[in-house]
mmCIF file of C-alpha atoms in Angstrom:
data_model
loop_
_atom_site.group_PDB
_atom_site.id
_atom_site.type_symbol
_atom_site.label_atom_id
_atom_site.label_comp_id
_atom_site.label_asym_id
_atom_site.label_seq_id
_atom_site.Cartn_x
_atom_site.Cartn_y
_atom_site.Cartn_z
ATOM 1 C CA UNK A 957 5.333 -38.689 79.701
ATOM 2 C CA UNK A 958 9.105 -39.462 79.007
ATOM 3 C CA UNK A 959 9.088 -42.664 80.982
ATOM 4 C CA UNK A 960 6.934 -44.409 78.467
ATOM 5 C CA UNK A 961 8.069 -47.393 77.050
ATOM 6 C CA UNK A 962 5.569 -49.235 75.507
ATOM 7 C CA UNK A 963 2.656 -47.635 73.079
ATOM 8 C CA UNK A 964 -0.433 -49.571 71.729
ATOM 9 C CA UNK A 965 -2.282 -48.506 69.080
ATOM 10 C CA UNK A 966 -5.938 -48.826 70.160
ATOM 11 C CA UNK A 967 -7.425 -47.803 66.754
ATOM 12 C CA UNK A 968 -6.323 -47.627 62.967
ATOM 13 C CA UNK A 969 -4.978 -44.044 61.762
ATOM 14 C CA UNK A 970 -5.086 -43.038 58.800
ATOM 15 C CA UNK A 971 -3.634 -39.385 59.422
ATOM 16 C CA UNK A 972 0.383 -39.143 58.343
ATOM 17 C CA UNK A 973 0.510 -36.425 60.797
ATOM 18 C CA UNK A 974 -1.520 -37.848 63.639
ATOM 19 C CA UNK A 975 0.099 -41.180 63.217
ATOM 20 C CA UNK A 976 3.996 -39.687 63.585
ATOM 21 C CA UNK A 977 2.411 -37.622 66.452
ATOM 22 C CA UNK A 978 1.798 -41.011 68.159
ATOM 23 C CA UNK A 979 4.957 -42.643 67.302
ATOM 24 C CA UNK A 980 6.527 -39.217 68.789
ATOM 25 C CA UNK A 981 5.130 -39.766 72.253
ATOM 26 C CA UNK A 982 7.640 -42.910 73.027
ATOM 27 C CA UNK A 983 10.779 -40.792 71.918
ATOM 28 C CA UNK A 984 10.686 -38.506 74.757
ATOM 29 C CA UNK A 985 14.523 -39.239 76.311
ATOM 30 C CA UNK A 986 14.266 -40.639 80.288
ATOM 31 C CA UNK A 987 17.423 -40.486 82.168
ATOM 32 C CA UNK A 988 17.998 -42.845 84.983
ATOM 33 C CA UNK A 989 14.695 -44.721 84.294
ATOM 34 C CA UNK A 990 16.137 -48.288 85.374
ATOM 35 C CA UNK A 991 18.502 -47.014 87.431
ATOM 36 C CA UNK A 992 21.268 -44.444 87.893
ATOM 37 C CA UNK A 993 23.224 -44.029 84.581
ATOM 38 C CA UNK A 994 20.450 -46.705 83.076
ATOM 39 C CA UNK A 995 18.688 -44.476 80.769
ATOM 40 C CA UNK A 996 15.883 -45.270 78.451
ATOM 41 C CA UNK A 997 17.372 -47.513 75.596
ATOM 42 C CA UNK A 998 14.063 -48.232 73.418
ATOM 43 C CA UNK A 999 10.107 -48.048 73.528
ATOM 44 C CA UNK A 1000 7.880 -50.841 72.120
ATOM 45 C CA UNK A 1001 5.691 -50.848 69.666
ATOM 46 C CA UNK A 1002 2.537 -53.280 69.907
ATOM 47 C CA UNK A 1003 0.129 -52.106 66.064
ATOM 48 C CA UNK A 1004 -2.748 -54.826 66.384
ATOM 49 C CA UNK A 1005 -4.326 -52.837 63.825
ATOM 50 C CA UNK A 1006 -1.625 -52.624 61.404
ATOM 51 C CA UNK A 1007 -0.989 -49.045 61.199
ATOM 52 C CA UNK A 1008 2.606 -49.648 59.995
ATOM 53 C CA UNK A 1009 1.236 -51.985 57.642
ATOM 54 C CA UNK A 1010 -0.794 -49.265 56.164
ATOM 55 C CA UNK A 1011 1.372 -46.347 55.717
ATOM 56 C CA UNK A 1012 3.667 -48.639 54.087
ATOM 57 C CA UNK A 1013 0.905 -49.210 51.712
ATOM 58 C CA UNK A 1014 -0.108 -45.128 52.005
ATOM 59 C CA UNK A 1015 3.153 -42.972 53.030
ATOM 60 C CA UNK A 1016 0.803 -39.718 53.441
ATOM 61 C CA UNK A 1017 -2.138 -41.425 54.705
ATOM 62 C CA UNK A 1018 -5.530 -41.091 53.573
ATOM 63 C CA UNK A 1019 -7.670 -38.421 56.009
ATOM 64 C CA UNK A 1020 -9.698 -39.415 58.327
ATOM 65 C CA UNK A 1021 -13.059 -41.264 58.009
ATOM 66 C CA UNK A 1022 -16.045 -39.935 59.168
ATOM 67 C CA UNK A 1023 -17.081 -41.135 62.634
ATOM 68 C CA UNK A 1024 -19.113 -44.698 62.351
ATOM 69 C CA UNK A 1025 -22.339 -44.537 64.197
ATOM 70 C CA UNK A 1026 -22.617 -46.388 67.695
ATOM 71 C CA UNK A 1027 -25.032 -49.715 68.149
ATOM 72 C CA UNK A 1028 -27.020 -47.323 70.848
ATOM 73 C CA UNK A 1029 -27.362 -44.961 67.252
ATOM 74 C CA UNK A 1030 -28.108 -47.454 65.206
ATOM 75 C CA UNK A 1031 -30.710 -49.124 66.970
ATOM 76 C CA UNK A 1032 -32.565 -45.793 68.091
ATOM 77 C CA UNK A 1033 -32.262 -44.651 64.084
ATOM 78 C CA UNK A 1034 -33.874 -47.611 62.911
ATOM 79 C CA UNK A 1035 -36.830 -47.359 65.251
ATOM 80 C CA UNK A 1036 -37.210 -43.637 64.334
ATOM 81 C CA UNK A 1037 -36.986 -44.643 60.625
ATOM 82 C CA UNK A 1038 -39.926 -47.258 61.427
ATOM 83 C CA UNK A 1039 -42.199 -44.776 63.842
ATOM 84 C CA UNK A 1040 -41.687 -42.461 60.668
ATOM 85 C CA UNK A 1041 -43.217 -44.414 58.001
ATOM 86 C CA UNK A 1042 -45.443 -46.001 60.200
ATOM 87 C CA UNK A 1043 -46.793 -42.684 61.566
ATOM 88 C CA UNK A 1044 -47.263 -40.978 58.038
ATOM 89 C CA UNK A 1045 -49.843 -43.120 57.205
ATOM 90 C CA UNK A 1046 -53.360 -42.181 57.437
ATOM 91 C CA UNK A 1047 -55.142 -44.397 60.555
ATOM 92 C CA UNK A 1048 -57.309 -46.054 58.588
ATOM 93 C CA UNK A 1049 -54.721 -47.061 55.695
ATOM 94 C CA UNK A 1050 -52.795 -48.940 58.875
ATOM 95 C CA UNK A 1051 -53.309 -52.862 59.063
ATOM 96 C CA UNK A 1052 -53.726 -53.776 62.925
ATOM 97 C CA UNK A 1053 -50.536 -54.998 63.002
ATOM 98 C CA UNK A 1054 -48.850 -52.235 62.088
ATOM 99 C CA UNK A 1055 -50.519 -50.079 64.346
ATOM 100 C CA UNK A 1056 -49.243 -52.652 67.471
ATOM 101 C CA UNK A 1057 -46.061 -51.810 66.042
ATOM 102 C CA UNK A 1058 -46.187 -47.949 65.825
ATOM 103 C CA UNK A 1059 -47.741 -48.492 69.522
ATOM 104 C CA UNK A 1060 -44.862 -50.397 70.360
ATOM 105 C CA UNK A 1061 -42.038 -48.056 69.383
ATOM 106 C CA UNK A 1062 -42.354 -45.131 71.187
ATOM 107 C CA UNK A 1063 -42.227 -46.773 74.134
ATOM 108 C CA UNK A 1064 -38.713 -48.305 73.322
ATOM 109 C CA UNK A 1065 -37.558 -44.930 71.865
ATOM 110 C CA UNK A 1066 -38.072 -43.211 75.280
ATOM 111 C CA UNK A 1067 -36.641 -46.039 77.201
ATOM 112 C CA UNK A 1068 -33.752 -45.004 74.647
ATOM 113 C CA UNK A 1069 -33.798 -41.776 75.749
ATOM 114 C CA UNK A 1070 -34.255 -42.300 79.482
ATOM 115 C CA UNK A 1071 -30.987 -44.937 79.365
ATOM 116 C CA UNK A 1072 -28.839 -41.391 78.226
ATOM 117 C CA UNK A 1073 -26.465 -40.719 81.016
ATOM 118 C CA UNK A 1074 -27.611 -36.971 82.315
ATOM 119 C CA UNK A 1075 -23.832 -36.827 84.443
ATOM 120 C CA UNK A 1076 -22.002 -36.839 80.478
ATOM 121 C CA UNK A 1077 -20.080 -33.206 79.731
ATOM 122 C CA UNK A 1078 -21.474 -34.195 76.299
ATOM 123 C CA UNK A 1079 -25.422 -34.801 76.974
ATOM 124 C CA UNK A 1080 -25.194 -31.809 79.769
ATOM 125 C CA UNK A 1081 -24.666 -29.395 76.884
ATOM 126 C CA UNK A 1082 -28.387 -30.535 75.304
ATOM 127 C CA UNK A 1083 -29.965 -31.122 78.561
ATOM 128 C CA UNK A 1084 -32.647 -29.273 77.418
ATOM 129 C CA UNK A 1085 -33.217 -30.435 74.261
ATOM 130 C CA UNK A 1086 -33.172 -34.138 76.420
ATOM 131 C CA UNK A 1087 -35.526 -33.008 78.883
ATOM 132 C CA UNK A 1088 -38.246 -31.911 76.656
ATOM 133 C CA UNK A 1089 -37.833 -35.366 74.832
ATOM 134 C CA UNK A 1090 -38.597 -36.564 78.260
ATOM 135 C CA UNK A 1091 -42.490 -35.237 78.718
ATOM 136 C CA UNK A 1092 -45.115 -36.628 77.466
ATOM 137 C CA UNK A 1093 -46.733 -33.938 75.414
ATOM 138 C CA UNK A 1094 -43.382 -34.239 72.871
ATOM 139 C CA UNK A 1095 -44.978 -37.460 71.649
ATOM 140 C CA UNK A 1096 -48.220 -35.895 70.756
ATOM 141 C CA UNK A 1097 -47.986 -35.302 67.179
ATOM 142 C CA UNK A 1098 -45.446 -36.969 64.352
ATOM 143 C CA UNK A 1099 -44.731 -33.892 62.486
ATOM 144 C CA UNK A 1100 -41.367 -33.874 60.405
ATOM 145 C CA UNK A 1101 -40.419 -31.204 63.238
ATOM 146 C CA UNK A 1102 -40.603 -33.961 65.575
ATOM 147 C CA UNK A 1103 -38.484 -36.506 63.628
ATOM 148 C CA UNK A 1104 -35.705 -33.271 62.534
ATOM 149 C CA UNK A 1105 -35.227 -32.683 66.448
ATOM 150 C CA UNK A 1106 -35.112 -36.269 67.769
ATOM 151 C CA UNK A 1107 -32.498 -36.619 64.645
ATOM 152 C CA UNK A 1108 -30.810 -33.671 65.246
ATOM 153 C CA UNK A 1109 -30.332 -33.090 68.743
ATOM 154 C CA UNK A 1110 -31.195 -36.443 70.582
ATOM 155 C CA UNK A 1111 -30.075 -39.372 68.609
ATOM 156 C CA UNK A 1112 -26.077 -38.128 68.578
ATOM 157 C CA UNK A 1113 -26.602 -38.319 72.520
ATOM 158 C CA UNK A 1114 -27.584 -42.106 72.497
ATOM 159 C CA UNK A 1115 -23.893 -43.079 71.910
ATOM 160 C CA UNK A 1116 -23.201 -42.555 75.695
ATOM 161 C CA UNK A 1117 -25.345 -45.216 76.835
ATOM 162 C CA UNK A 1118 -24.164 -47.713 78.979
ATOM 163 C CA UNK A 1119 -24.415 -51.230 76.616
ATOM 164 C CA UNK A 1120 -21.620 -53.379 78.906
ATOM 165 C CA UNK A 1121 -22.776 -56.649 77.530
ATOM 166 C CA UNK A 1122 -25.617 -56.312 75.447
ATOM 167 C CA UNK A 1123 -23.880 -55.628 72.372
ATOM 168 C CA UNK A 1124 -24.968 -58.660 70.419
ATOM 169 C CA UNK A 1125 -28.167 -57.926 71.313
ATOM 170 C CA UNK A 1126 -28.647 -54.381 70.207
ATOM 171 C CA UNK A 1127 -27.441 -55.684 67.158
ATOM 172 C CA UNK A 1128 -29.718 -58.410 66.875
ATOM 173 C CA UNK A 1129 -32.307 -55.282 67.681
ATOM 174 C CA UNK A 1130 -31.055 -53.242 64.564
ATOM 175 C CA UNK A 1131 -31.397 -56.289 62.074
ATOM 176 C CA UNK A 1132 -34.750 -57.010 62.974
ATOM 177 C CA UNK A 1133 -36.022 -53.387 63.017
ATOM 178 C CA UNK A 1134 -34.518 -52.996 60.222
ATOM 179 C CA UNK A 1135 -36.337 -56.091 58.728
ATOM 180 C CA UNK A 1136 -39.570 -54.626 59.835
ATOM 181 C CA UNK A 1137 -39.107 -51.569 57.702
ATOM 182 C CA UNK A 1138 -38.481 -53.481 54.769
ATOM 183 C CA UNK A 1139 -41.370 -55.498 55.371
ATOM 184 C CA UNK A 1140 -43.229 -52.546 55.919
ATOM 185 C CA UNK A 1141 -42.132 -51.092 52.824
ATOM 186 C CA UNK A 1142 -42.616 -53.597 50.941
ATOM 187 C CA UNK A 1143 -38.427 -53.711 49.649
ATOM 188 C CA UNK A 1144 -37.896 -57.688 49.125
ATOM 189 C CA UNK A 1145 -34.224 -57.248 48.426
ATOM 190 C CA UNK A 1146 -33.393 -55.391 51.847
ATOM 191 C CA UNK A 1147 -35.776 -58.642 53.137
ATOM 192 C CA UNK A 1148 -34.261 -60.903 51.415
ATOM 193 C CA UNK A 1149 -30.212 -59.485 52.521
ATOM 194 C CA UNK A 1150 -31.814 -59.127 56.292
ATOM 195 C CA UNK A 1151 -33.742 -62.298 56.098
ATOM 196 C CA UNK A 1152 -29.988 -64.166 55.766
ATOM 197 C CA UNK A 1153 -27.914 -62.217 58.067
ATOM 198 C CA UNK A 1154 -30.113 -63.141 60.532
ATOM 199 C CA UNK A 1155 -30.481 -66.867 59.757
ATOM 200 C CA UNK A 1156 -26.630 -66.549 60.041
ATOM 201 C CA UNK A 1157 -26.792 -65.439 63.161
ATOM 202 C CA UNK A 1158 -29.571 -68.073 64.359
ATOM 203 C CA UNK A 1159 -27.638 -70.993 62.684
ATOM 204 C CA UNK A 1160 -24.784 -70.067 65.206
ATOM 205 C CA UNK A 1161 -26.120 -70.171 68.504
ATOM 206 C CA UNK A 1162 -24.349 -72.739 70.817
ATOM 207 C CA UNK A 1163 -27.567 -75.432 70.946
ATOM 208 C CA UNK A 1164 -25.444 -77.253 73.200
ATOM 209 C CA UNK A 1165 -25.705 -74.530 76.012
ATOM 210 C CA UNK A 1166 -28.721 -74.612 78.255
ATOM 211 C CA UNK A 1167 -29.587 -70.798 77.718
ATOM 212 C CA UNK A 1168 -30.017 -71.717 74.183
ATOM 213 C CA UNK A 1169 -31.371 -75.168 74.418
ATOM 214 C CA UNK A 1170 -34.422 -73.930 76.532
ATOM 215 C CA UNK A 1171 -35.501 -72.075 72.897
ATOM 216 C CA UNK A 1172 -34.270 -75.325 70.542
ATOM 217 C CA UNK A 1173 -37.885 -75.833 69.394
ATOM 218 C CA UNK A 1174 -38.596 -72.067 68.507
ATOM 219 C CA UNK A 1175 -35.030 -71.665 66.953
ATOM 220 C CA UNK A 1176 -35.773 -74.913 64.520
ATOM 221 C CA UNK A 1177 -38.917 -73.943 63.219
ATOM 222 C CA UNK A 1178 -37.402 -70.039 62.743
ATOM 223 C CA UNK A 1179 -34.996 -72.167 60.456
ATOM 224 C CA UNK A 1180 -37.378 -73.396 57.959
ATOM 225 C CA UNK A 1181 -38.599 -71.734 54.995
ATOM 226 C CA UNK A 1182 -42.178 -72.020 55.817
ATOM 227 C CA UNK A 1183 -41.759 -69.977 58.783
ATOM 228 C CA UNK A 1184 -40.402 -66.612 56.749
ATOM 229 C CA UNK A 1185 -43.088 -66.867 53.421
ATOM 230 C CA UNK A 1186 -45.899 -65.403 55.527
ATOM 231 C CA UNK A 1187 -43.812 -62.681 57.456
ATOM 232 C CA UNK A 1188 -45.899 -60.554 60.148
ATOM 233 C CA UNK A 1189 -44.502 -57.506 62.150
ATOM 234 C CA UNK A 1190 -45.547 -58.951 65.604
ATOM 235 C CA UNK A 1191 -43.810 -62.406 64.284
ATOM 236 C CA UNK A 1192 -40.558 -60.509 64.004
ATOM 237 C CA UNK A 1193 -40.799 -58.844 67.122
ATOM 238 C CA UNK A 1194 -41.591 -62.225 68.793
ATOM 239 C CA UNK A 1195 -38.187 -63.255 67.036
ATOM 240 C CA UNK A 1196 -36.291 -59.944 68.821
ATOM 241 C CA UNK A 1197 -37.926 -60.873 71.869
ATOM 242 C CA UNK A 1198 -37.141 -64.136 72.167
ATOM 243 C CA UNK A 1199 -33.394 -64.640 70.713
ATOM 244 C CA UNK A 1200 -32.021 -61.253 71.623
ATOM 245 C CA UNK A 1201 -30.312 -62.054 74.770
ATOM 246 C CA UNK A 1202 -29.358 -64.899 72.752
ATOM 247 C CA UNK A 1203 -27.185 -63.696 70.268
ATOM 248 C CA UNK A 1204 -24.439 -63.557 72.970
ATOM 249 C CA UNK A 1205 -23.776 -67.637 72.750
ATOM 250 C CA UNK A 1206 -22.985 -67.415 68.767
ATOM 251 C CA UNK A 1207 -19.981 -68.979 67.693
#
């Protein structure tokens, strides 16, 4: 488009070639753009993410990274990671509250699946794959089959859900499931890293809003010590539940 004038970088690059490819779009000439005989003098530049910065740094860039994972992913990995353990037990080896929580997952994995936009190019090309998630007899039987194809074929597809403002709270969902798998597994230093990331995000919520203040007493007891030495799954889940929507009013 030769009338551009101004190009923002939306993203770092770390291609040489893909970052002079950008650059190149503003130096397409534009006669007459302001005017008879006024031709295009100059384009701007606006690099929030310091891309100049960088290949001052690294003159032939460094490749690409490989694509991060989207909150919808995260959050429907962890619960598969959880399901996975919890379901490769034998019955009788499962405490009751563990077995609440393996009864409590699939239900939020299909409402994961059922939130995948069917109109997306993308998800069109594994509708089928989708719609088989979709019936009930799919959930019959935890085999690593099971676990390989909602991996595979399903999970990739969760990144087109809509999230518009519940960001923070997926996130808040990933800590905590996340959490729960440690617990589960008995790993006290993923506990113990999880345990203060999400006392960090507790500590600041706005207690001066109203959304917040109707939960002041919960959130204060959450904060002392007592209230993580005797960790349960369904106390956890009570603490997803309840702060959540919350997470939105940090600081």
């Amino acid at each position: 488009v030769p009338s551009v004038v101004n190009l923002v970088f939306a993203k770092p690059v770390f291609s040489k070639a893909k970052f002079w490819q950008m650059i190149g779009r503003g130096t397409r000439l534009c006669h007459n753009l302001y005017g008879p005989g006024r031709d295009k003098p100059y384009f701007m530049i606006f690099d929030p993410w310091q891309n100049y910065a960088f290949f001052e740094m690294n003159p032939e860039g460094v490749g690409e990274p490989p694509e991060q994972r989207s909150d919808p992913e995260r959050v429907f990995q962890a619960r598969l990671e959880l399901l996975q353990v919890l379901s490769h037990r034998p019955a009788e080896a499962l405490t009751p509250d563990e077995q609440v929580c393996l009864n409590r997952l699939v239900p939020l994995l299909k409402e994961d699946i059922q939130a995948i936009p069917v109109q997306s190019v993308t998800v069109r090309e594994r509708w089928q794959e989708l719609e088989q998630a979709k019936k009930e007899q799919y959930w019959s039987r935890f085999t690593e089959d099971f676990f390989v194809r909602l991996n595979t074929h399903i999970q990739p597809l969760t990144r087109w859900r809509a999230i518009t403002g519940d960001e923070d709270a997926l996130r808040f969902d990933i800590k905590i499931t996340r959490l729960q798998h440690a617990l589960v597994v008995n790993n006290p230093d993923a506990m113990e890293a999880l345990q203060e990331s999400v006392l960090e995000d507790i500590y600041r919520l706005r207690t001066n809003l109203n959304q917040v203040k109707r939960h002041l007493h919960y959130i204060e007891s959450v904060k002392k010590p007592e209230w993580w030495e005797a960790l349960t799954l369904p106390q956890l889940e009570e603490l997803r539940l309840t702060l959540r929507n919350l997470m939105q009013f940090r600081q």
